[in-house]
Short mmCIF file of the C-alpha atoms (twelve columns), coordinates in Angstrom:
data_MODEL
# 
_entry.id   MODEL 
# 
loop_
_atom_site.group_PDB 
_atom_site.id 
_atom_site.type_symbol 
_atom_site.label_atom_id 
_atom_site.label_alt_id 
_atom_site.label_comp_id 
_atom_site.label_asym_id 
_atom_site.label_seq_id 
_atom_site.Cartn_x 
_atom_site.Cartn_y 
_atom_site.Cartn_z 
_atom_site.pdbx_PDB_model_num 
ATOM 1   C CA . MET A 1   0.000   0.000  0.000   1 
ATOM 2   C CA . VAL A 2   1.144   3.559  -0.765  1 
ATOM 3   C CA . LEU A 3   1.660   6.071  2.033   1 
ATOM 4   C CA . THR A 4   1.928   9.831  1.443   1 
ATOM 5   C CA . VAL A 5   3.435   11.962 4.202   1 
ATOM 6   C CA . GLY A 6   4.295   15.610 4.650   1 
ATOM 7   C CA . GLU A 7   5.012   18.446 7.021   1 
ATOM 8   C CA . VAL A 8   4.030   22.123 6.834   1 
ATOM 9   C CA . HIS A 9   5.776   24.824 8.857   1 
ATOM 10  C CA . THR A 10  4.074   28.190 9.303   1 
ATOM 11  C CA . GLY A 11  5.410   31.450 10.715  1 
ATOM 12  C CA . LEU A 12  5.397   35.224 10.473  1 
ATOM 13  C CA . LEU A 13  7.372   36.765 7.640   1 
ATOM 14  C CA . GLN A 14  10.253  38.830 9.009   1 
ATOM 15  C CA . HIS A 15  9.058   42.131 7.580   1 
ATOM 16  C CA . SER A 16  7.576   45.153 9.309   1 
ATOM 17  C CA . THR A 17  4.669   45.614 6.878   1 
ATOM 18  C CA . SER A 18  2.703   43.592 4.368   1 
ATOM 19  C CA . LEU A 19  5.140   42.588 1.646   1 
ATOM 20  C CA . PRO A 20  4.249   43.964 -1.830  1 
ATOM 21  C CA . PRO A 21  3.208   41.356 -4.439  1 
ATOM 22  C CA . ASP A 22  6.285   41.832 -6.637  1 
ATOM 23  C CA . ASP A 23  8.598   41.265 -3.665  1 
ATOM 24  C CA . VAL A 24  6.578   38.198 -2.686  1 
ATOM 25  C CA . ALA A 25  7.096   36.799 -6.175  1 
ATOM 26  C CA . GLY A 26  10.797  37.624 -6.021  1 
ATOM 27  C CA . ILE A 27  11.282  35.769 -2.749  1 
ATOM 28  C CA . LEU A 28  9.398   32.710 -3.997  1 
ATOM 29  C CA . ALA A 29  11.260  32.464 -7.320  1 
ATOM 30  C CA . LEU A 30  13.121  29.342 -6.202  1 
ATOM 31  C CA . VAL A 31  13.658  27.891 -9.677  1 
ATOM 32  C CA . PRO A 32  14.964  30.135 -12.473 1 
ATOM 33  C CA . GLY A 33  12.618  30.173 -15.434 1 
ATOM 34  C CA . GLU A 34  9.628   28.753 -13.540 1 
ATOM 35  C CA . ARG A 35  6.784   31.024 -12.541 1 
ATOM 36  C CA . VAL A 36  5.440   31.804 -9.102  1 
ATOM 37  C CA . ARG A 37  1.686   31.153 -8.977  1 
ATOM 38  C CA . ARG A 38  -0.195  34.171 -7.583  1 
ATOM 39  C CA . SER A 39  -3.771  35.151 -6.831  1 
ATOM 40  C CA . THR A 40  -5.357  38.193 -5.226  1 
ATOM 41  C CA . ARG A 41  -8.842  36.849 -4.404  1 
ATOM 42  C CA . PRO A 42  -10.110 36.379 -1.823  1 
ATOM 43  C CA . ILE A 43  -6.750  37.314 -0.285  1 
ATOM 44  C CA . PRO A 44  -3.225  37.781 -1.719  1 
ATOM 45  C CA . TYR A 45  -1.557  34.386 -1.985  1 
ATOM 46  C CA . ALA A 46  1.507   33.057 -3.792  1 
ATOM 47  C CA . VAL A 47  3.148   29.636 -4.231  1 
ATOM 48  C CA . SER A 48  6.710   28.939 -5.305  1 
ATOM 49  C CA . PRO A 49  7.805   26.365 -7.886  1 
ATOM 50  C CA . GLU A 50  8.564   22.969 -6.375  1 
ATOM 51  C CA . VAL A 51  12.108  21.909 -5.528  1 
ATOM 52  C CA . LEU A 52  13.498  18.425 -4.876  1 
ATOM 53  C CA . THR A 53  15.689  17.267 -2.001  1 
ATOM 54  C CA . GLY A 54  17.550  13.975 -2.125  1 
ATOM 55  C CA . VAL A 55  16.942  11.680 0.855   1 
ATOM 56  C CA . ASP A 56  18.965  8.598  1.810   1 
ATOM 57  C CA . CYS A 57  18.256  7.590  5.401   1 
ATOM 58  C CA . PRO A 58  16.167  5.209  7.519   1 
ATOM 59  C CA . LEU A 59  12.434  5.861  7.781   1 
ATOM 60  C CA . ALA A 60  10.840  6.091  11.229  1 
ATOM 61  C CA . THR A 61  8.689   3.152  12.313  1 
ATOM 62  C CA . LEU A 62  6.492   2.700  15.360  1 
ATOM 63  C CA . SER A 63  8.183   -0.629 16.072  1 
ATOM 64  C CA . GLY A 64  11.531  1.127  16.358  1 
ATOM 65  C CA . ARG A 65  13.165  -0.893 13.600  1 
ATOM 66  C CA . ARG A 66  14.877  1.083  10.867  1 
ATOM 67  C CA . ALA A 67  13.427  0.926  7.354   1 
ATOM 68  C CA . PRO A 68  16.154  1.832  4.831   1 
ATOM 69  C CA . GLY A 69  14.874  4.430  2.390   1 
ATOM 70  C CA . ALA A 70  16.055  6.560  -0.501  1 
ATOM 71  C CA . GLY A 71  14.502  8.941  -2.993  1 
ATOM 72  C CA . THR A 72  13.447  12.577 -3.187  1 
ATOM 73  C CA . ALA A 73  11.109  14.868 -1.253  1 
ATOM 74  C CA . VAL A 74  9.184   17.738 -2.851  1 
ATOM 75  C CA . SER A 75  9.064   21.178 -1.200  1 
ATOM 76  C CA . ARG A 76  7.441   24.514 -1.925  1 
ATOM 77  C CA . ALA A 77  6.945   27.809 -0.121  1 
ATOM 78  C CA . LEU A 78  3.824   29.926 0.238   1 
ATOM 79  C CA . ILE A 79  3.159   33.506 1.360   1 
ATOM 80  C CA . THR A 80  -0.358  34.596 2.347   1 
ATOM 81  C CA . GLY A 81  -1.507  38.186 2.789   1 
ATOM 82  C CA . GLY A 82  2.070   39.445 2.551   1 
ATOM 83  C CA . HIS A 83  2.519   38.421 6.206   1 
ATOM 84  C CA . VAL A 84  2.573   34.630 6.652   1 
ATOM 85  C CA . LEU A 85  5.298   32.344 5.295   1 
ATOM 86  C CA . GLN A 86  4.911   28.586 4.955   1 
ATOM 87  C CA . ALA A 87  7.200   25.772 3.852   1 
ATOM 88  C CA . SER A 88  5.561   22.539 2.762   1 
ATOM 89  C CA . THR A 89  7.465   19.282 2.188   1 
ATOM 90  C CA . ARG A 90  5.995   15.932 1.163   1 
ATOM 91  C CA . ALA A 91  6.865   12.503 -0.233  1 
ATOM 92  C CA . VAL A 92  5.178   9.293  -1.325  1 
ATOM 93  C CA . ILE A 93  6.585   6.232  0.473   1 
ATOM 94  C CA . GLU A 94  6.494   3.013  -1.529  1 
ATOM 95  C CA . PRO A 95  8.191   -0.397 -1.492  1 
ATOM 96  C CA . ALA A 96  11.316  -0.516 -3.636  1 
ATOM 97  C CA . SER A 97  10.223  -0.888 -7.242  1 
ATOM 98  C CA . ALA A 98  13.363  -2.764 -8.259  1 
ATOM 99  C CA . GLY A 99  16.399  -4.320 -6.714  1 
ATOM 100 C CA . GLY A 100 14.699  -5.632 -3.572  1 
ATOM 101 C CA . ARG A 101 16.938  -4.769 -0.630  1 
ATOM 102 C CA . ARG A 102 19.668  -3.261 -2.775  1 
ATOM 103 C CA . ARG A 103 20.353  0.494  -2.790  1 
ATOM 104 C CA . LEU A 104 20.127  1.693  -6.399  1 
ATOM 105 C CA . PRO A 105 22.044  4.539  -8.116  1 
ATOM 106 C CA . TRP A 106 20.659  8.065  -7.770  1 
ATOM 107 C CA . SER A 107 19.720  8.074  -11.428 1 
ATOM 108 C CA . HIS A 108 16.925  5.626  -10.568 1 
ATOM 109 C CA . TYR A 109 15.460  7.760  -7.784  1 
ATOM 110 C CA . LEU A 110 15.672  10.996 -9.758  1 
ATOM 111 C CA . THR A 111 13.339  9.512  -12.366 1 
ATOM 112 C CA . ARG A 112 10.651  9.306  -9.649  1 
ATOM 113 C CA . PRO A 113 10.467  12.814 -8.130  1 
ATOM 114 C CA . GLY A 114 8.702   12.990 -4.782  1 
ATOM 115 C CA . VAL A 115 8.932   9.244  -4.131  1 
ATOM 116 C CA . LEU A 116 10.865  7.550  -1.319  1 
ATOM 117 C CA . GLU A 117 11.435  3.829  -1.735  1 
ATOM 118 C CA . HIS A 118 11.855  1.674  1.365   1 
ATOM 119 C CA . ARG A 119 13.800  -1.549 1.102   1 
ATOM 120 C CA . GLY A 120 12.422  -4.615 2.837   1 
ATOM 121 C CA . ALA A 121 8.953   -5.651 3.986   1 
ATOM 122 C CA . TRP A 122 7.380   -2.939 6.156   1 
ATOM 123 C CA . SER A 123 3.726   -2.453 6.978   1 
ATOM 124 C CA . THR A 124 2.026   0.813  6.060   1 
ATOM 125 C CA . ASP A 125 0.733   1.127  9.634   1 
ATOM 126 C CA . ASP A 126 4.239   0.847  11.094  1 
ATOM 127 C CA . LEU A 127 5.622   3.497  8.732   1 
ATOM 128 C CA . ARG A 128 2.593   5.776  9.141   1 
ATOM 129 C CA . ASP A 129 2.573   5.719  12.934  1 
ATOM 130 C CA . GLY A 130 6.331   6.079  13.074  1 
ATOM 131 C CA . PHE A 131 6.205   9.182  10.900  1 
ATOM 132 C CA . LEU A 132 3.342   10.748 12.887  1 
ATOM 133 C CA . ALA A 133 5.013   10.101 16.247  1 
ATOM 134 C CA . PRO A 134 5.736   13.382 18.107  1 
ATOM 135 C CA . THR A 135 9.445   12.598 18.454  1 
ATOM 136 C CA . HIS A 136 11.870  10.927 16.081  1 
ATOM 137 C CA . ALA A 137 15.349  9.517  16.398  1 
ATOM 138 C CA . PRO A 138 17.904  12.031 15.094  1 
ATOM 139 C CA . ASP A 139 19.000  9.955  12.090  1 
ATOM 140 C CA . VAL A 140 15.628  9.021  10.536  1 
ATOM 141 C CA . LEU A 141 13.663  10.812 7.817   1 
ATOM 142 C CA . ASP A 142 12.882  14.379 8.932   1 
ATOM 143 C CA . LEU A 143 10.757  16.271 6.428   1 
ATOM 144 C CA . GLY A 144 10.435  19.023 9.016   1 
ATOM 145 C CA . ALA A 145 14.159  19.735 8.790   1 
ATOM 146 C CA . ILE A 146 13.802  20.278 5.048   1 
ATOM 147 C CA . ALA A 147 10.882  22.662 5.627   1 
ATOM 148 C CA . THR A 148 12.816  24.498 8.341   1 
ATOM 149 C CA . GLY A 149 15.807  24.967 6.047   1 
ATOM 150 C CA . LEU A 150 13.619  26.367 3.279   1 
ATOM 151 C CA . MET A 151 11.895  28.819 5.635   1 
ATOM 152 C CA . ASP A 152 15.183  29.958 7.145   1 
ATOM 153 C CA . ASP A 153 16.678  30.590 3.705   1 
ATOM 154 C CA . LEU A 154 13.686  32.656 2.587   1 
ATOM 155 C CA . GLN A 155 13.702  34.739 5.770   1 
ATOM 156 C CA . LEU A 156 17.217  35.886 4.821   1 
ATOM 157 C CA . SER A 157 16.034  37.488 1.575   1 
ATOM 158 C CA . ARG A 158 17.255  41.032 0.990   1 
ATOM 159 C CA . ARG A 159 13.696  41.958 0.076   1 
ATOM 160 C CA . LEU A 160 12.799  41.689 3.777   1 
ATOM 161 C CA . ASP A 161 13.729  44.353 6.317   1 
ATOM 162 C CA . ALA A 162 14.214  41.677 9.014   1 
ATOM 163 C CA . VAL A 163 11.991  43.615 11.426  1 
ATOM 164 C CA . ARG A 164 9.780   41.183 13.316  1 
ATOM 165 C CA . PRO A 165 6.348   42.803 13.846  1 
ATOM 166 C CA . PHE A 166 5.817   40.760 17.022  1 
ATOM 167 C CA . ASN A 167 7.125   37.579 18.574  1 
ATOM 168 C CA . THR A 168 5.307   34.353 17.801  1 
ATOM 169 C CA . PRO A 169 6.576   30.794 17.314  1 
ATOM 170 C CA . ARG A 170 6.283   28.716 14.185  1 
ATOM 171 C CA . THR A 171 3.841   25.829 14.143  1 
ATOM 172 C CA . ARG A 172 4.238   22.429 12.483  1 
ATOM 173 C CA . LEU A 173 1.581   20.230 10.908  1 
ATOM 174 C CA . ARG A 174 2.786   16.673 10.281  1 
ATOM 175 C CA . TRP A 175 0.361   14.730 8.097   1 
ATOM 176 C CA . ALA A 176 -0.114  11.329 6.508   1 
ATOM 177 C CA . VAL A 177 -2.575  10.026 3.932   1 
ATOM 178 C CA . VAL A 178 -3.531  6.348  3.685   1 
ATOM 179 C CA . PRO A 179 -5.857  4.648  1.168   1 
ATOM 180 C CA . PRO A 180 -9.559  4.415  2.066   1 
ATOM 181 C CA . VAL A 181 -10.797 1.130  3.541   1 
ATOM 182 C CA . GLY A 182 -14.188 -0.443 4.064   1 
ATOM 183 C CA . ASP A 183 -17.074 1.748  2.938   1 
ATOM 184 C CA . GLY A 184 -14.691 4.468  1.819   1 
ATOM 185 C CA . ALA A 185 -15.732 6.967  4.518   1 
ATOM 186 C CA . ARG A 186 -13.116 9.675  4.990   1 
ATOM 187 C CA . ARG A 187 -10.799 9.202  7.953   1 
ATOM 188 C CA . VAL A 188 -9.942  12.469 9.693   1 
ATOM 189 C CA . GLU A 189 -7.850  12.451 12.881  1 
ATOM 190 C CA . LEU A 190 -6.301  15.728 14.077  1 
ATOM 191 C CA . ALA A 191 -4.236  15.794 17.273  1 
ATOM 192 C CA . VAL A 192 -2.507  18.661 19.091  1 
ATOM 193 C CA . GLN A 193 0.771   17.149 20.281  1 
ATOM 194 C CA . ASP A 194 2.213   20.232 22.000  1 
ATOM 195 C CA . GLY A 195 2.361   24.004 21.688  1 
ATOM 196 C CA . THR A 196 3.723   23.907 18.142  1 
ATOM 197 C CA . LEU A 197 3.160   20.400 16.696  1 
ATOM 198 C CA . ARG A 198 -0.078  19.014 15.288  1 
ATOM 199 C CA . THR A 199 -0.558  15.682 13.506  1 
ATOM 200 C CA . LEU A 200 -3.220  14.859 10.938  1 
ATOM 201 C CA . LEU A 201 -4.160  11.436 9.592   1 
ATOM 202 C CA . LEU A 202 -6.399  11.323 6.519   1 
ATOM 203 C CA . SER A 203 -7.600  8.730  4.075   1 
ATOM 204 C CA . GLY A 204 -7.632  9.545  0.393   1 
ATOM 205 C CA . THR A 205 -7.012  8.261  -3.095  1 
ATOM 206 C CA . PRO A 206 -3.848  8.970  -5.121  1 
ATOM 207 C CA . ALA A 207 -5.852  11.312 -7.355  1 
ATOM 208 C CA . GLU A 208 -6.751  13.417 -4.299  1 
ATOM 209 C CA . ILE A 209 -3.179  13.957 -3.104  1 
ATOM 210 C CA . PRO A 210 -2.654  17.367 -4.805  1 
ATOM 211 C CA . THR A 211 -5.830  18.759 -3.238  1 
ATOM 212 C CA . ILE A 212 -5.011  17.145 0.107   1 
ATOM 213 C CA . VAL A 213 -1.622  18.882 0.054   1 
ATOM 214 C CA . GLU A 214 -3.423  22.215 -0.402  1 
ATOM 215 C CA . LEU A 215 -5.830  21.271 2.369   1 
ATOM 216 C CA . CYS A 216 -2.963  20.570 4.787   1 
ATOM 217 C CA . GLU A 217 -1.313  23.881 3.926   1 
ATOM 218 C CA . ASP A 218 -4.620  25.692 4.474   1 
ATOM 219 C CA . LEU A 219 -5.205  23.915 7.787   1 
ATOM 220 C CA . ALA A 220 -1.646  24.705 8.914   1 
ATOM 221 C CA . LEU A 221 -2.182  28.385 8.060   1 
ATOM 222 C CA . HIS A 222 -5.413  28.657 10.038  1 
ATOM 223 C CA . ASP A 223 -4.088  26.650 12.960  1 
ATOM 224 C CA . TRP A 224 -1.158  29.093 13.151  1 
ATOM 225 C CA . LEU A 225 -3.523  32.071 12.977  1 
ATOM 226 C CA . LEU A 226 -5.654  30.697 15.805  1 
ATOM 227 C CA . SER A 227 -2.664  29.707 17.952  1 
ATOM 228 C CA . THR A 228 -1.064  33.128 17.470  1 
ATOM 229 C CA . LEU A 229 -4.297  34.972 18.257  1 
ATOM 230 C CA . LEU A 230 -4.783  32.982 21.467  1 
ATOM 231 C CA . SER A 231 -1.180  33.690 22.451  1 
ATOM 232 C CA . LEU A 232 -1.623  37.437 21.923  1 
ATOM 233 C CA . ILE A 233 -4.781  37.449 24.036  1 
ATOM 234 C CA . ASP A 234 -3.021  35.533 26.776  1 
ATOM 235 C CA . ARG A 235 -0.066  37.936 26.777  1 
ATOM 236 C CA . ALA A 236 -2.389  40.953 26.859  1 
ATOM 237 C CA . HIS A 237 -3.499  40.033 30.422  1 
ATOM 238 C CA . VAL A 238 -7.051  41.110 29.704  1 
ATOM 239 C CA . GLY A 239 -8.589  42.593 32.846  1 
ATOM 240 C CA . GLY A 240 -5.263  42.630 34.665  1 
ATOM 241 C CA . GLY A 241 -3.637  45.871 33.578  1 
ATOM 242 C CA . SER A 242 -4.125  49.279 32.052  1 
ATOM 243 C CA . TRP A 243 -6.227  49.695 28.943  1 
ATOM 244 C CA . ALA A 244 -3.266  51.167 27.065  1 
ATOM 245 C CA . ARG A 245 -1.051  48.154 27.800  1 
ATOM 246 C CA . THR A 246 -3.776  45.643 26.969  1 
ATOM 247 C CA . LEU A 247 -4.680  47.307 23.681  1 
ATOM 248 C CA . GLY A 248 -1.027  47.697 22.749  1 
ATOM 249 C CA . ARG A 249 -0.522  43.969 23.097  1 
ATOM 250 C CA . LEU A 250 -3.689  43.200 21.130  1 
ATOM 251 C CA . ARG A 251 -2.899  45.586 18.286  1 
ATOM 252 C CA . PRO A 252 -0.826  43.057 16.261  1 
ATOM 253 C CA . ALA A 253 -3.914  40.863 16.033  1 
ATOM 254 C CA . VAL A 254 -5.841  43.692 14.389  1 
ATOM 255 C CA . ASP A 255 -2.975  44.788 12.136  1 
ATOM 256 C CA . PHE A 256 -1.718  41.391 10.972  1 
ATOM 257 C CA . LEU A 257 -4.151  38.537 11.685  1 
ATOM 258 C CA . LEU A 258 -7.891  39.206 11.736  1 
ATOM 259 C CA . HIS A 259 -8.307  39.775 7.989   1 
ATOM 260 C CA . LEU A 260 -6.521  36.521 7.063   1 
ATOM 261 C CA . TRP A 261 -9.098  34.061 8.428   1 
ATOM 262 C CA . MET A 262 -10.730 32.469 5.359   1 
ATOM 263 C CA . PRO A 263 -10.709 28.682 5.834   1 
ATOM 264 C CA . ALA A 264 -11.151 26.539 2.713   1 
ATOM 265 C CA . ALA A 265 -11.555 29.626 0.496   1 
ATOM 266 C CA . ARG A 266 -9.261  28.203 -2.198  1 
ATOM 267 C CA . LEU A 267 -9.849  24.472 -1.743  1 
ATOM 268 C CA . ASP A 268 -11.332 21.995 -4.176  1 
ATOM 269 C CA . ASP A 269 -14.845 20.835 -3.331  1 
ATOM 270 C CA . GLY A 270 -13.564 17.260 -3.046  1 
ATOM 271 C CA . VAL A 271 -11.843 17.919 0.299   1 
ATOM 272 C CA . LEU A 272 -14.380 20.254 1.876   1 
ATOM 273 C CA . ASP A 273 -15.679 17.290 3.872   1 
ATOM 274 C CA . VAL A 274 -12.421 17.370 5.842   1 
ATOM 275 C CA . TRP A 275 -12.956 21.004 6.826   1 
ATOM 276 C CA . ALA A 276 -16.552 20.169 7.738   1 
ATOM 277 C CA . ALA A 277 -15.270 17.457 10.081  1 
ATOM 278 C CA . LEU A 278 -12.746 19.821 11.656  1 
ATOM 279 C CA . GLU A 279 -15.375 22.524 12.125  1 
ATOM 280 C CA . HIS A 280 -17.615 20.018 13.895  1 
ATOM 281 C CA . ARG A 281 -14.840 18.998 16.250  1 
ATOM 282 C CA . PRO A 282 -12.608 20.707 17.402  1 
ATOM 283 C CA . GLY A 283 -14.462 23.691 15.877  1 
ATOM 284 C CA . LEU A 284 -11.640 25.985 14.795  1 
ATOM 285 C CA . THR A 285 -13.868 28.760 13.467  1 
ATOM 286 C CA . ARG A 286 -16.010 28.800 16.620  1 
ATOM 287 C CA . GLN A 287 -12.891 29.321 18.718  1 
ATOM 288 C CA . TRP A 288 -11.593 31.956 16.300  1 
ATOM 289 C CA . ASN A 289 -14.873 33.893 16.322  1 
ATOM 290 C CA . ALA A 290 -15.060 33.801 20.118  1 
ATOM 291 C CA . SER A 291 -11.489 35.115 20.365  1 
ATOM 292 C CA . VAL A 292 -12.087 37.867 17.812  1 
ATOM 293 C CA . GLN A 293 -15.218 38.944 19.689  1 
ATOM 294 C CA . ARG A 294 -13.208 39.113 22.892  1 
ATOM 295 C CA . ILE A 295 -10.740 41.484 21.239  1 
ATOM 296 C CA . ARG A 296 -13.545 43.642 19.862  1 
ATOM 297 C CA . ASP A 297 -15.158 43.771 23.311  1 
ATOM 298 C CA . GLN A 298 -11.881 45.024 24.744  1 
ATOM 299 C CA . LEU A 299 -11.666 47.725 22.072  1 
ATOM 300 C CA . ALA A 300 -15.256 48.777 22.757  1 
ATOM 301 C CA . MET A 301 -14.752 48.884 26.531  1 
ATOM 302 C CA . ALA A 302 -11.563 50.909 26.148  1 
ATOM 303 C CA . THR A 303 -13.359 53.399 23.911  1 
ATOM 304 C CA . VAL A 304 -16.232 53.771 26.388  1 
ATOM 305 C CA . THR A 305 -13.796 54.224 29.273  1 
ATOM 306 C CA . LEU A 306 -11.782 56.883 27.467  1 
ATOM 307 C CA . LEU A 307 -14.922 58.775 26.442  1 
ATOM 308 C CA . ALA A 308 -16.199 58.684 30.003  1 
ATOM 309 C CA . ARG A 309 -12.977 60.308 31.199  1 
ATOM 310 C CA . GLU A 310 -13.259 63.267 28.821  1 
ATOM 311 C CA . PRO A 311 -14.479 66.465 30.484  1 
ATOM 312 C CA . ALA A 312 -17.919 67.651 29.547  1 
ATOM 313 C CA . VAL A 313 -18.007 70.446 26.982  1 
ATOM 314 C CA . ALA A 314 -20.287 73.376 27.791  1 
ATOM 315 C CA . PRO A 315 -22.885 74.117 25.137  1 
# 
């Protein structure tokens, strides 16, 4: 059985303002001669050409045994709203197509871009659960390291002023797609592993993989937005300090985040059932809306308080 895995890292672009579209395209021009895909509706969004990274290392397994693997991983970068940078890396894991347990020359693997071949008999469940595990041994496949390297390189672009608008950590979405079983009902399992790592297990057909990749990138974006918004609210110490301090700490949410929340706006209809499942439980949009309303309530209360302090003007 074929297993598709990936990891998406999401963080704030190191630039003091929204990056202009031409600069976005310049940063994402990873491959000379290949175009950067851009759109402006419903929100500015751009995707780089894909790049390949050679991989020759053991694959993680839940059993702890090492599955020798070799091939290439596919990566791309995305910028949304001129503010949010993502790096997305993925690979299809398959049994070795030739040579059995023998490591083949690189020329063989380069003819199959985005495919990692494992040598030996390994179950899909063992490879899947090993990849999705929160921690990995240091010498096994680490798609996250590839994504991290891509993000770090892009943050060094001379088109950026390197001024961080506010401090917020990156988040990671590690995902795996397995073939449907039984009645073909979609499997959707999202887990929050810690403050920055989430794991997602989906079922899907090979034809759905391109749209599932976009789905995972969209989910990673909105998970980062929600996590960052909650962090800003927590750091604002609502009700525990002066209005000026509270509003100052909430201002980045208004300037950089609130207008970016548009889940599934660009997704194919074929994967909207996944978003429907996520909205049912854990209910990302419900939590987002409640948090946004809390910020707006703080702004309204601050306005009322300041108006009440103004001296009355004689008619």
